[in-house]
Structures are given as C-alpha cells and as structure tokens.
C-alpha cells in the first residue's frame, strides 16, 4: 500500500512538471510562486510520509533532498527564480513535517502517546490532499 | 481547555466578519498573510487542545485538526482571490498536522494559551495594517 502511494505521488509530480513546462508562458510571477510552493509542499509531505513508513526511518536524507530539489526544479521550469526559492523552502518544510509525523506514527512513545491502529490513514489522507490540490491547480490553468 | 477552543472559534468568527467587511480595501499581499495567520493558528490550537482530550485517537485527531485548519484558511482566502485560498488551504493543513504533535510533546497545555495570545495580537496587527495596504 505504501509503495502504491509513493508511486502515485511520483507520477503526479512528473505530470505537474510537464504541465508547468507547457504553461510557463501564461504564468505571472505571483501565480507561479503560489502554485510552485503548494505543489512542492504537498509532494514533500506525501513522499516523506510514505517513505518513512516504507523504509522504517532509514535513508531520510534522500527523501528530504528529493523534496527540496523537486521544489527548486518546479521553480526553474516555471521560469521565475523567486518561484524556485519559494518552492525549495516549502518543499523542505513539507518534507520535514512529513518526516516528523511519520516517525511519531512509527513510534508513538516519542510523544508519550499509546500505540494506535490504522496507520495507513495518514499517508492516504495526505495523498488525497495532494490529488485535491492537483485538481484545483489543473482547473486554474484555464484562467 | 475546551473553553479555550470555543473562545478561539468565537474570536476567529468575529475577526472573519471584520475582514469580510474590509475585503475591498485589503491588498492581495496582506490578504495572503491574513489567510496564513487564520488557517495556521486554527490548525495549531485545534490540534493542541484536542490531543489533550483524546490521546487514544491520535490519527483521527490529526486528520480532524488538519481539515479544520484547511477549511478556515480556504474560507478566509476566498474573501480575496483564489490564489490566497490555495495558500490558506495548504498552510492550514500543514499547521494542522503539526498541532497534535506539539500538544502531545509539551505535556502542559499552557502552550495553547500562548498560541491564542499570539493569534489575537497578530490579528490586531493585521487589522490595523488594512488601511495602509
């Protein structure tokens, strides 16, 4: 299940990169800032939640670096340097938050909480949020 | 602590009505910042209070506080324009995910009171900055 979430988040990220590169002539600077930061935050959150559950807390530097570099890449593809900065900042924030939540889900005693069932719900919820954000962004390209 | 959550929603409602009345004079940059303040603090305070009451339902409370923060951020952002709504949605969800962890790691609930005070002070700053924007 976690593999599916990871793969679908990766596919969504690739399709976002293609759409951003195609529509780059339509973007104003503020619009590019907004959509690049939102995509980077959602992608970093979903990727790092699924990755932490899948690899059980190993190789965390890799997913953090991937989120940061993907935010920077989206900004470069959209053609504005300020969008690249906003994307990398938001990607690193989202991935840091996802790593924290994933570690607490793996070991709830870190926060003094009892063990819980249904740990798949939180990565699934973040994937749903990412799909919702993607739909909103794809709808907003028309205007 | 439940009275704090109730108080927070009352204060947010009063400020949202005030921001709705002033929405024509607000610049888009200030609007984006106001959206981030309301969504983020609602997610944080909701998570920090709810995890005190239901520590056995950590996952459900995390999802609930994230949805609450995202809804408040999106509703406040729709006063201004759709990009502010998108920013508020994303930021409210992020802060709502962080809230229950903050409330569970700091054992005492004084942190919710401090967050509430910071929220009120920042809202008053934002309200006083509207005529200049």
PDB file of C-alpha atoms in Angstrom:
ATOM      1  CA  UNK A   1       0.000   0.000   0.000  1.00  0.00           C
ATOM      2  CA  UNK A   2       2.771   2.430   0.874  1.00  0.00           C
ATOM      3  CA  UNK A   3       4.515   1.575  -2.400  1.00  0.00           C
ATOM      4  CA  UNK A   4       1.348   2.486  -4.306  1.00  0.00           C
ATOM      5  CA  UNK A   5       1.159   5.833  -2.527  1.00  0.00           C
ATOM      6  CA  UNK A   6       4.827   6.530  -3.270  1.00  0.00           C
ATOM      7  CA  UNK A   7       4.466   5.597  -6.954  1.00  0.00           C
ATOM      8  CA  UNK A   8       1.267   7.601  -7.495  1.00  0.00           C
ATOM      9  CA  UNK A   9       2.802  10.656  -5.816  1.00  0.00           C
ATOM     10  CA  UNK A  10       5.802  10.324  -8.137  1.00  0.00           C
ATOM     11  CA  UNK A  11       3.563  10.092 -11.209  1.00  0.00           C
ATOM     12  CA  UNK A  12       1.603  13.160 -10.083  1.00  0.00           C
ATOM     13  CA  UNK A  13       4.867  15.064  -9.619  1.00  0.00           C
ATOM     14  CA  UNK A  14       6.066  14.166 -13.127  1.00  0.00           C
ATOM     15  CA  UNK A  15       2.763  15.229 -14.677  1.00  0.00           C
ATOM     16  CA  UNK A  16       2.925  18.508 -12.732  1.00  0.00           C
ATOM     17  CA  UNK A  17       6.399  19.160 -14.127  1.00  0.00           C
ATOM     18  CA  UNK A  18       5.149  18.553 -17.697  1.00  0.00           C
ATOM     19  CA  UNK A  19       2.134  20.840 -17.236  1.00  0.00           C
ATOM     20  CA  UNK A  20       4.214  23.590 -15.652  1.00  0.00           C
ATOM     21  CA  UNK A  21       6.693  23.496 -18.521  1.00  0.00           C
ATOM     22  CA  UNK A  22       3.916  23.622 -21.100  1.00  0.00           C
ATOM     23  CA  UNK A  23       2.032  26.511 -19.482  1.00  0.00           C
ATOM     24  CA  UNK A  24       5.073  28.576 -18.486  1.00  0.00           C
ATOM     25  CA  UNK A  25       4.248  31.426 -20.883  1.00  0.00           C
ATOM     26  CA  UNK A  26       0.889  32.038 -19.179  1.00  0.00           C
ATOM     27  CA  UNK A  27       2.247  32.404 -15.650  1.00  0.00           C
ATOM     28  CA  UNK A  28       2.625  35.680 -13.826  1.00  0.00           C
ATOM     29  CA  UNK A  29       5.159  35.848 -11.015  1.00  0.00           C
ATOM     30  CA  UNK A  30       2.696  35.686  -8.124  1.00  0.00           C
ATOM     31  CA  UNK A  31       0.748  32.850  -9.679  1.00  0.00           C
ATOM     32  CA  UNK A  32       3.938  30.882 -10.294  1.00  0.00           C
ATOM     33  CA  UNK A  33       5.015  31.468  -6.676  1.00  0.00           C
ATOM     34  CA  UNK A  34       1.691  30.202  -5.330  1.00  0.00           C
ATOM     35  CA  UNK A  35       1.352  27.063  -7.396  1.00  0.00           C
ATOM     36  CA  UNK A  36       5.012  26.055  -7.135  1.00  0.00           C
ATOM     37  CA  UNK A  37       5.005  26.381  -3.347  1.00  0.00           C
ATOM     38  CA  UNK A  38       1.730  24.473  -2.972  1.00  0.00           C
ATOM     39  CA  UNK A  39       2.839  21.638  -5.279  1.00  0.00           C
ATOM     40  CA  UNK A  40       6.200  21.357  -3.519  1.00  0.00           C
ATOM     41  CA  UNK A  41       4.604  21.285  -0.058  1.00  0.00           C
ATOM     42  CA  UNK A  42       2.047  18.615  -0.956  1.00  0.00           C
ATOM     43  CA  UNK A  43       4.571  16.470  -2.801  1.00  0.00           C
ATOM     44  CA  UNK A  44       7.128  16.645   0.013  1.00  0.00           C
ATOM     45  CA  UNK A  45       4.502  15.755   2.635  1.00  0.00           C
ATOM     46  CA  UNK A  46       3.147  12.738   0.759  1.00  0.00           C
ATOM     47  CA  UNK A  47       6.540  11.427  -0.343  1.00  0.00           C
ATOM     48  CA  UNK A  48       8.145  11.653   3.081  1.00  0.00           C
ATOM     49  CA  UNK A  49       5.140  10.139   4.950  1.00  0.00           C
ATOM     50  CA  UNK A  50       5.082   7.112   2.631  1.00  0.00           C
ATOM     51  CA  UNK A  51       8.868   6.831   2.557  1.00  0.00           C
ATOM     52  CA  UNK A  52       9.224   6.918   6.362  1.00  0.00           C
ATOM     53  CA  UNK A  53       6.653   4.144   6.766  1.00  0.00           C
ATOM     54  CA  UNK A  54       8.158   2.069   3.950  1.00  0.00           C
ATOM     55  CA  UNK A  55      11.850   2.224   4.905  1.00  0.00           C
ATOM     56  CA  UNK A  56      11.193   2.491   8.694  1.00  0.00           C
ATOM     57  CA  UNK A  57      13.129   5.671   9.217  1.00  0.00           C
ATOM     58  CA  UNK A  58      16.178   4.868   7.118  1.00  0.00           C
ATOM     59  CA  UNK A  59      17.530   6.969   4.229  1.00  0.00           C
ATOM     60  CA  UNK A  60      15.826  10.141   5.423  1.00  0.00           C
ATOM     61  CA  UNK A  61      18.418  12.425   3.792  1.00  0.00           C
ATOM     62  CA  UNK A  62      17.403  11.081   0.410  1.00  0.00           C
ATOM     63  CA  UNK A  63      13.715  11.990   0.613  1.00  0.00           C
ATOM     64  CA  UNK A  64      14.473  15.397   2.122  1.00  0.00           C
ATOM     65  CA  UNK A  65      16.888  16.149  -0.715  1.00  0.00           C
ATOM     66  CA  UNK A  66      14.432  14.917  -3.336  1.00  0.00           C
ATOM     67  CA  UNK A  67      11.680  17.205  -1.985  1.00  0.00           C
ATOM     68  CA  UNK A  68      13.974  20.242  -1.866  1.00  0.00           C
ATOM     69  CA  UNK A  69      15.364  19.641  -5.352  1.00  0.00           C
ATOM     70  CA  UNK A  70      11.928  18.975  -6.839  1.00  0.00           C
ATOM     71  CA  UNK A  71      10.662  22.310  -5.476  1.00  0.00           C
ATOM     72  CA  UNK A  72      13.686  24.034  -6.987  1.00  0.00           C
ATOM     73  CA  UNK A  73      13.130  22.198 -10.310  1.00  0.00           C
ATOM     74  CA  UNK A  74       9.469  23.289 -10.482  1.00  0.00           C
ATOM     75  CA  UNK A  75      10.512  26.891  -9.947  1.00  0.00           C
ATOM     76  CA  UNK A  76      13.150  26.689 -12.682  1.00  0.00           C
ATOM     77  CA  UNK A  77      10.639  25.069 -15.064  1.00  0.00           C
ATOM     78  CA  UNK A  78       8.117  27.840 -14.456  1.00  0.00           C
ATOM     79  CA  UNK A  79      10.758  30.398 -15.388  1.00  0.00           C
ATOM     80  CA  UNK A  80      10.977  32.593 -12.281  1.00  0.00           C
ATOM     81  CA  UNK A  81      13.856  32.493  -9.833  1.00  0.00           C
ATOM     82  CA  UNK A  82      11.714  33.668  -6.878  1.00  0.00           C
ATOM     83  CA  UNK A  83       9.413  30.728  -7.550  1.00  0.00           C
ATOM     84  CA  UNK A  84      12.437  28.429  -7.310  1.00  0.00           C
ATOM     85  CA  UNK A  85      13.290  29.860  -3.873  1.00  0.00           C
ATOM     86  CA  UNK A  86       9.686  29.585  -2.639  1.00  0.00           C
ATOM     87  CA  UNK A  87       9.431  26.047  -3.943  1.00  0.00           C
ATOM     88  CA  UNK A  88      12.581  24.835  -2.261  1.00  0.00           C
ATOM     89  CA  UNK A  89      11.652  26.434   1.075  1.00  0.00           C
ATOM     90  CA  UNK A  90       8.148  24.942   1.015  1.00  0.00           C
ATOM     91  CA  UNK A  91       9.397  21.567  -0.134  1.00  0.00           C
ATOM     92  CA  UNK A  92      11.871  21.327   2.718  1.00  0.00           C
ATOM     93  CA  UNK A  93       9.217  22.429   5.246  1.00  0.00           C
ATOM     94  CA  UNK A  94       6.716  19.876   3.951  1.00  0.00           C
ATOM     95  CA  UNK A  95       9.215  17.067   3.967  1.00  0.00           C
ATOM     96  CA  UNK A  96      10.396  17.946   7.498  1.00  0.00           C
ATOM     97  CA  UNK A  97       6.814  17.860   8.735  1.00  0.00           C
ATOM     98  CA  UNK A  98       6.131  14.574   6.975  1.00  0.00           C
ATOM     99  CA  UNK A  99       9.252  13.008   8.469  1.00  0.00           C
ATOM    100  CA  UNK A 100       8.238  14.129  11.979  1.00  0.00           C
ATOM    101  CA  UNK A 101       4.715  12.762  11.618  1.00  0.00           C
ATOM    102  CA  UNK A 102       5.994   9.514  10.124  1.00  0.00           C
ATOM    103  CA  UNK A 103       8.455   8.993  12.981  1.00  0.00           C
ATOM    104  CA  UNK A 104       5.697   9.609  15.554  1.00  0.00           C
ATOM    105  CA  UNK A 105       3.485   7.103  13.715  1.00  0.00           C
ATOM    106  CA  UNK A 106       6.276   4.513  13.757  1.00  0.00           C
ATOM    107  CA  UNK A 107       6.980   5.018  17.456  1.00  0.00           C
ATOM    108  CA  UNK A 108       4.209   6.923  19.307  1.00  0.00           C
ATOM    109  CA  UNK A 109       6.168   6.765  22.579  1.00  0.00           C
ATOM    110  CA  UNK A 110       8.271   9.656  21.258  1.00  0.00           C
ATOM    111  CA  UNK A 111       5.383  11.966  22.108  1.00  0.00           C
ATOM    112  CA  UNK A 112       4.161   9.939  25.087  1.00  0.00           C
ATOM    113  CA  UNK A 113       1.192   8.519  23.208  1.00  0.00           C
ATOM    114  CA  UNK A 114      -0.161   4.939  23.282  1.00  0.00           C
ATOM    115  CA  UNK A 115       0.165   2.715  20.194  1.00  0.00           C
ATOM    116  CA  UNK A 116      -2.554   3.129  17.614  1.00  0.00           C
ATOM    117  CA  UNK A 117      -4.233   1.217  14.810  1.00  0.00           C
ATOM    118  CA  UNK A 118      -4.871   2.374  11.279  1.00  0.00           C
ATOM    119  CA  UNK A 119      -1.507   3.885  10.480  1.00  0.00           C
ATOM    120  CA  UNK A 120      -2.218   3.756   6.743  1.00  0.00           C
ATOM    121  CA  UNK A 121      -4.861   6.504   7.152  1.00  0.00           C
ATOM    122  CA  UNK A 122      -2.477   9.417   7.428  1.00  0.00           C
ATOM    123  CA  UNK A 123      -0.440   8.749   4.226  1.00  0.00           C
ATOM    124  CA  UNK A 124      -3.734   8.063   2.437  1.00  0.00           C
ATOM    125  CA  UNK A 125      -5.138  11.365   3.687  1.00  0.00           C
ATOM    126  CA  UNK A 126      -2.066  13.242   2.520  1.00  0.00           C
ATOM    127  CA  UNK A 127      -2.290  11.571  -0.912  1.00  0.00           C
ATOM    128  CA  UNK A 128      -5.964  12.615  -1.122  1.00  0.00           C
ATOM    129  CA  UNK A 129      -4.946  16.165  -0.235  1.00  0.00           C
ATOM    130  CA  UNK A 130      -2.283  16.106  -2.946  1.00  0.00           C
ATOM    131  CA  UNK A 131      -4.818  14.894  -5.531  1.00  0.00           C
ATOM    132  CA  UNK A 132      -7.267  17.644  -4.483  1.00  0.00           C
ATOM    133  CA  UNK A 133      -4.543  20.278  -4.785  1.00  0.00           C
ATOM    134  CA  UNK A 134      -3.573  18.896  -8.213  1.00  0.00           C
ATOM    135  CA  UNK A 135      -7.177  19.090  -9.438  1.00  0.00           C
ATOM    136  CA  UNK A 136      -7.518  22.679  -8.210  1.00  0.00           C
ATOM    137  CA  UNK A 137      -4.278  23.659  -9.950  1.00  0.00           C
ATOM    138  CA  UNK A 138      -5.170  21.910 -13.216  1.00  0.00           C
ATOM    139  CA  UNK A 139      -8.553  23.662 -13.188  1.00  0.00           C
ATOM    140  CA  UNK A 140      -6.918  27.012 -12.509  1.00  0.00           C
ATOM    141  CA  UNK A 141      -4.643  26.779 -15.576  1.00  0.00           C
ATOM    142  CA  UNK A 142      -7.602  27.740 -17.767  1.00  0.00           C
ATOM    143  CA  UNK A 143      -7.881  31.241 -16.407  1.00  0.00           C
TER     144      UNK A 143
ATOM    145  CA  UNK B   1      -9.292  23.636  27.901  1.00  0.00           C
ATOM    146  CA  UNK B   2     -12.482  23.170  25.907  1.00  0.00           C
ATOM    147  CA  UNK B   3     -13.458  26.725  26.766  1.00  0.00           C
ATOM    148  CA  UNK B   4     -10.238  27.831  25.038  1.00  0.00           C
ATOM    149  CA  UNK B   5     -11.226  26.099  21.803  1.00  0.00           C
ATOM    150  CA  UNK B   6     -14.697  27.634  21.958  1.00  0.00           C
ATOM    151  CA  UNK B   7     -13.196  31.057  22.664  1.00  0.00           C
ATOM    152  CA  UNK B   8     -10.787  30.665  19.757  1.00  0.00           C
ATOM    153  CA  UNK B   9     -13.589  29.913  17.313  1.00  0.00           C
ATOM    154  CA  UNK B  10     -15.613  32.880  18.603  1.00  0.00           C
ATOM    155  CA  UNK B  11     -12.617  35.204  18.179  1.00  0.00           C
ATOM    156  CA  UNK B  12     -11.912  33.815  14.694  1.00  0.00           C
ATOM    157  CA  UNK B  13     -15.564  34.345  13.723  1.00  0.00           C
ATOM    158  CA  UNK B  14     -15.535  37.969  14.932  1.00  0.00           C
ATOM    159  CA  UNK B  15     -12.303  38.727  13.083  1.00  0.00           C
ATOM    160  CA  UNK B  16     -13.530  36.960   9.928  1.00  0.00           C
ATOM    161  CA  UNK B  17     -16.659  39.117   9.893  1.00  0.00           C
ATOM    162  CA  UNK B  18     -14.481  42.206  10.272  1.00  0.00           C
ATOM    163  CA  UNK B  19     -12.131  41.076   7.479  1.00  0.00           C
ATOM    164  CA  UNK B  20     -15.133  40.329   5.264  1.00  0.00           C
ATOM    165  CA  UNK B  21     -16.400  43.867   5.752  1.00  0.00           C
ATOM    166  CA  UNK B  22     -12.971  45.294   4.895  1.00  0.00           C
ATOM    167  CA  UNK B  23     -12.201  42.965   1.985  1.00  0.00           C
ATOM    168  CA  UNK B  24     -12.404  45.667  -0.702  1.00  0.00           C
ATOM    169  CA  UNK B  25      -9.657  47.785   0.859  1.00  0.00           C
ATOM    170  CA  UNK B  26      -7.269  44.921   1.524  1.00  0.00           C
ATOM    171  CA  UNK B  27      -4.283  44.446  -0.752  1.00  0.00           C
ATOM    172  CA  UNK B  28      -3.580  40.988  -2.097  1.00  0.00           C
ATOM    173  CA  UNK B  29      -0.286  40.592  -0.265  1.00  0.00           C
ATOM    174  CA  UNK B  30      -1.820  41.435   3.121  1.00  0.00           C
ATOM    175  CA  UNK B  31      -4.726  39.161   2.249  1.00  0.00           C
ATOM    176  CA  UNK B  32      -2.371  36.248   1.721  1.00  0.00           C
ATOM    177  CA  UNK B  33      -0.686  36.889   5.082  1.00  0.00           C
ATOM    178  CA  UNK B  34      -4.033  37.144   6.909  1.00  0.00           C
ATOM    179  CA  UNK B  35      -5.081  33.842   5.344  1.00  0.00           C
ATOM    180  CA  UNK B  36      -1.916  32.162   6.549  1.00  0.00           C
ATOM    181  CA  UNK B  37      -2.383  33.510  10.104  1.00  0.00           C
ATOM    182  CA  UNK B  38      -6.001  32.357  10.483  1.00  0.00           C
ATOM    183  CA  UNK B  39      -5.575  28.913   8.928  1.00  0.00           C
ATOM    184  CA  UNK B  40      -2.300  28.131  10.662  1.00  0.00           C
ATOM    185  CA  UNK B  41      -3.287  29.178  14.158  1.00  0.00           C
ATOM    186  CA  UNK B  42      -6.672  27.454  13.933  1.00  0.00           C
ATOM    187  CA  UNK B  43      -4.963  24.196  12.971  1.00  0.00           C
ATOM    188  CA  UNK B  44      -2.358  24.505  15.732  1.00  0.00           C
ATOM    189  CA  UNK B  45      -4.779  25.351  18.559  1.00  0.00           C
ATOM    190  CA  UNK B  46      -7.376  22.783  17.491  1.00  0.00           C
ATOM    191  CA  UNK B  47      -4.760  20.035  17.406  1.00  0.00           C
ATOM    192  CA  UNK B  48      -3.115  21.046  20.695  1.00  0.00           C
ATOM    193  CA  UNK B  49      -6.435  21.113  22.577  1.00  0.00           C
ATOM    194  CA  UNK B  50      -7.986  18.002  21.017  1.00  0.00           C
ATOM    195  CA  UNK B  51      -4.975  15.773  21.680  1.00  0.00           C
ATOM    196  CA  UNK B  52      -5.319  16.640  25.381  1.00  0.00           C
ATOM    197  CA  UNK B  53      -8.826  15.183  25.464  1.00  0.00           C
ATOM    198  CA  UNK B  54      -8.431  12.191  23.134  1.00  0.00           C
ATOM    199  CA  UNK B  55      -4.845  10.881  23.381  1.00  0.00           C
ATOM    200  CA  UNK B  56      -6.007   7.414  22.230  1.00  0.00           C
ATOM    201  CA  UNK B  57      -7.170   8.686  18.842  1.00  0.00           C
ATOM    202  CA  UNK B  58      -4.033  10.425  17.628  1.00  0.00           C
ATOM    203  CA  UNK B  59      -4.586   9.735  13.921  1.00  0.00           C
ATOM    204  CA  UNK B  60      -8.240  10.783  13.867  1.00  0.00           C
ATOM    205  CA  UNK B  61      -7.451  13.978  15.796  1.00  0.00           C
ATOM    206  CA  UNK B  62      -4.597  14.802  13.404  1.00  0.00           C
ATOM    207  CA  UNK B  63      -6.876  14.447  10.384  1.00  0.00           C
ATOM    208  CA  UNK B  64      -9.649  16.444  12.100  1.00  0.00           C
ATOM    209  CA  UNK B  65      -7.399  19.361  13.037  1.00  0.00           C
ATOM    210  CA  UNK B  66      -5.815  19.373   9.559  1.00  0.00           C
ATOM    211  CA  UNK B  67      -9.239  19.548   7.908  1.00  0.00           C
ATOM    212  CA  UNK B  68     -10.354  22.311  10.297  1.00  0.00           C
ATOM    213  CA  UNK B  69      -7.296  24.429   9.595  1.00  0.00           C
ATOM    214  CA  UNK B  70      -7.588  23.881   5.846  1.00  0.00           C
ATOM    215  CA  UNK B  71     -11.288  24.824   5.838  1.00  0.00           C
ATOM    216  CA  UNK B  72     -10.779  28.031   7.833  1.00  0.00           C
ATOM    217  CA  UNK B  73      -7.802  29.016   5.647  1.00  0.00           C
ATOM    218  CA  UNK B  74      -9.687  28.349   2.422  1.00  0.00           C
ATOM    219  CA  UNK B  75     -12.810  30.211   3.566  1.00  0.00           C
ATOM    220  CA  UNK B  76     -10.763  33.221   4.609  1.00  0.00           C
ATOM    221  CA  UNK B  77      -8.785  33.103   1.366  1.00  0.00           C
ATOM    222  CA  UNK B  78     -11.932  33.108  -0.744  1.00  0.00           C
ATOM    223  CA  UNK B  79     -12.654  36.639   0.535  1.00  0.00           C
ATOM    224  CA  UNK B  80      -9.741  37.891  -1.550  1.00  0.00           C
ATOM    225  CA  UNK B  81      -8.964  35.610  -4.518  1.00  0.00           C
ATOM    226  CA  UNK B  82      -8.367  32.015  -5.475  1.00  0.00           C
ATOM    227  CA  UNK B  83      -4.588  32.066  -5.029  1.00  0.00           C
ATOM    228  CA  UNK B  84      -4.978  33.212  -1.419  1.00  0.00           C
ATOM    229  CA  UNK B  85      -7.450  30.357  -0.944  1.00  0.00           C
ATOM    230  CA  UNK B  86      -4.927  27.857  -2.294  1.00  0.00           C
ATOM    231  CA  UNK B  87      -2.195  29.196   0.000  1.00  0.00           C
ATOM    232  CA  UNK B  88      -4.520  29.100   3.012  1.00  0.00           C
ATOM    233  CA  UNK B  89      -5.586  25.533   2.244  1.00  0.00           C
ATOM    234  CA  UNK B  90      -2.022  24.290   2.044  1.00  0.00           C
ATOM    235  CA  UNK B  91      -0.748  26.230   5.061  1.00  0.00           C
ATOM    236  CA  UNK B  92      -3.705  25.320   7.272  1.00  0.00           C
ATOM    237  CA  UNK B  93      -3.230  21.647   6.522  1.00  0.00           C
ATOM    238  CA  UNK B  94       0.500  21.796   7.285  1.00  0.00           C
ATOM    239  CA  UNK B  95      -0.020  23.539  10.634  1.00  0.00           C
ATOM    240  CA  UNK B  96      -2.913  21.242  11.494  1.00  0.00           C
ATOM    241  CA  UNK B  97      -0.646  18.229  11.036  1.00  0.00           C
ATOM    242  CA  UNK B  98       1.882  19.802  13.376  1.00  0.00           C
ATOM    243  CA  UNK B  99      -0.595  20.790  16.119  1.00  0.00           C
ATOM    244  CA  UNK B 100      -1.266  17.408  17.807  1.00  0.00           C
ATOM    245  CA  UNK B 101       2.468  16.629  17.910  1.00  0.00           C
ATOM    246  CA  UNK B 102       3.122  19.971  19.590  1.00  0.00           C
ATOM    247  CA  UNK B 103       0.336  19.414  22.107  1.00  0.00           C
ATOM    248  CA  UNK B 104       1.472  15.871  22.896  1.00  0.00           C
ATOM    249  CA  UNK B 105       5.182  16.644  23.199  1.00  0.00           C
ATOM    250  CA  UNK B 106       4.669  19.597  25.563  1.00  0.00           C
ATOM    251  CA  UNK B 107       2.802  17.989  28.418  1.00  0.00           C
ATOM    252  CA  UNK B 108       1.201  21.037  29.936  1.00  0.00           C
ATOM    253  CA  UNK B 109      -1.404  22.883  27.908  1.00  0.00           C
ATOM    254  CA  UNK B 110      -0.011  26.346  28.592  1.00  0.00           C
ATOM    255  CA  UNK B 111       1.246  26.278  25.008  1.00  0.00           C
ATOM    256  CA  UNK B 112      -2.327  26.635  23.716  1.00  0.00           C
ATOM    257  CA  UNK B 113      -2.823  29.783  25.812  1.00  0.00           C
ATOM    258  CA  UNK B 114       0.394  31.308  24.472  1.00  0.00           C
ATOM    259  CA  UNK B 115      -0.642  30.450  20.904  1.00  0.00           C
ATOM    260  CA  UNK B 116      -4.049  32.013  21.468  1.00  0.00           C
ATOM    261  CA  UNK B 117      -2.461  35.238  22.756  1.00  0.00           C
ATOM    262  CA  UNK B 118      -0.098  35.339  19.773  1.00  0.00           C
ATOM    263  CA  UNK B 119      -3.024  34.768  17.415  1.00  0.00           C
ATOM    264  CA  UNK B 120      -5.028  37.676  18.882  1.00  0.00           C
ATOM    265  CA  UNK B 121      -2.043  40.041  18.780  1.00  0.00           C
ATOM    266  CA  UNK B 122      -1.227  39.131  15.160  1.00  0.00           C
ATOM    267  CA  UNK B 123      -4.860  39.580  14.101  1.00  0.00           C
ATOM    268  CA  UNK B 124      -4.971  43.037  15.678  1.00  0.00           C
ATOM    269  CA  UNK B 125      -1.746  43.920  13.813  1.00  0.00           C
ATOM    270  CA  UNK B 126      -3.277  42.691  10.572  1.00  0.00           C
ATOM    271  CA  UNK B 127      -6.478  44.628  11.174  1.00  0.00           C
ATOM    272  CA  UNK B 128      -4.522  47.807  11.859  1.00  0.00           C
ATOM    273  CA  UNK B 129      -2.500  47.316   8.658  1.00  0.00           C
ATOM    274  CA  UNK B 130      -5.545  47.144   6.379  1.00  0.00           C
ATOM    275  CA  UNK B 131      -5.983  50.896   5.666  1.00  0.00           C
ATOM    276  CA  UNK B 132      -2.356  51.236   4.519  1.00  0.00           C
ATOM    277  CA  UNK B 133      -2.460  48.371   2.034  1.00  0.00           C
TER     278      UNK B 133
END
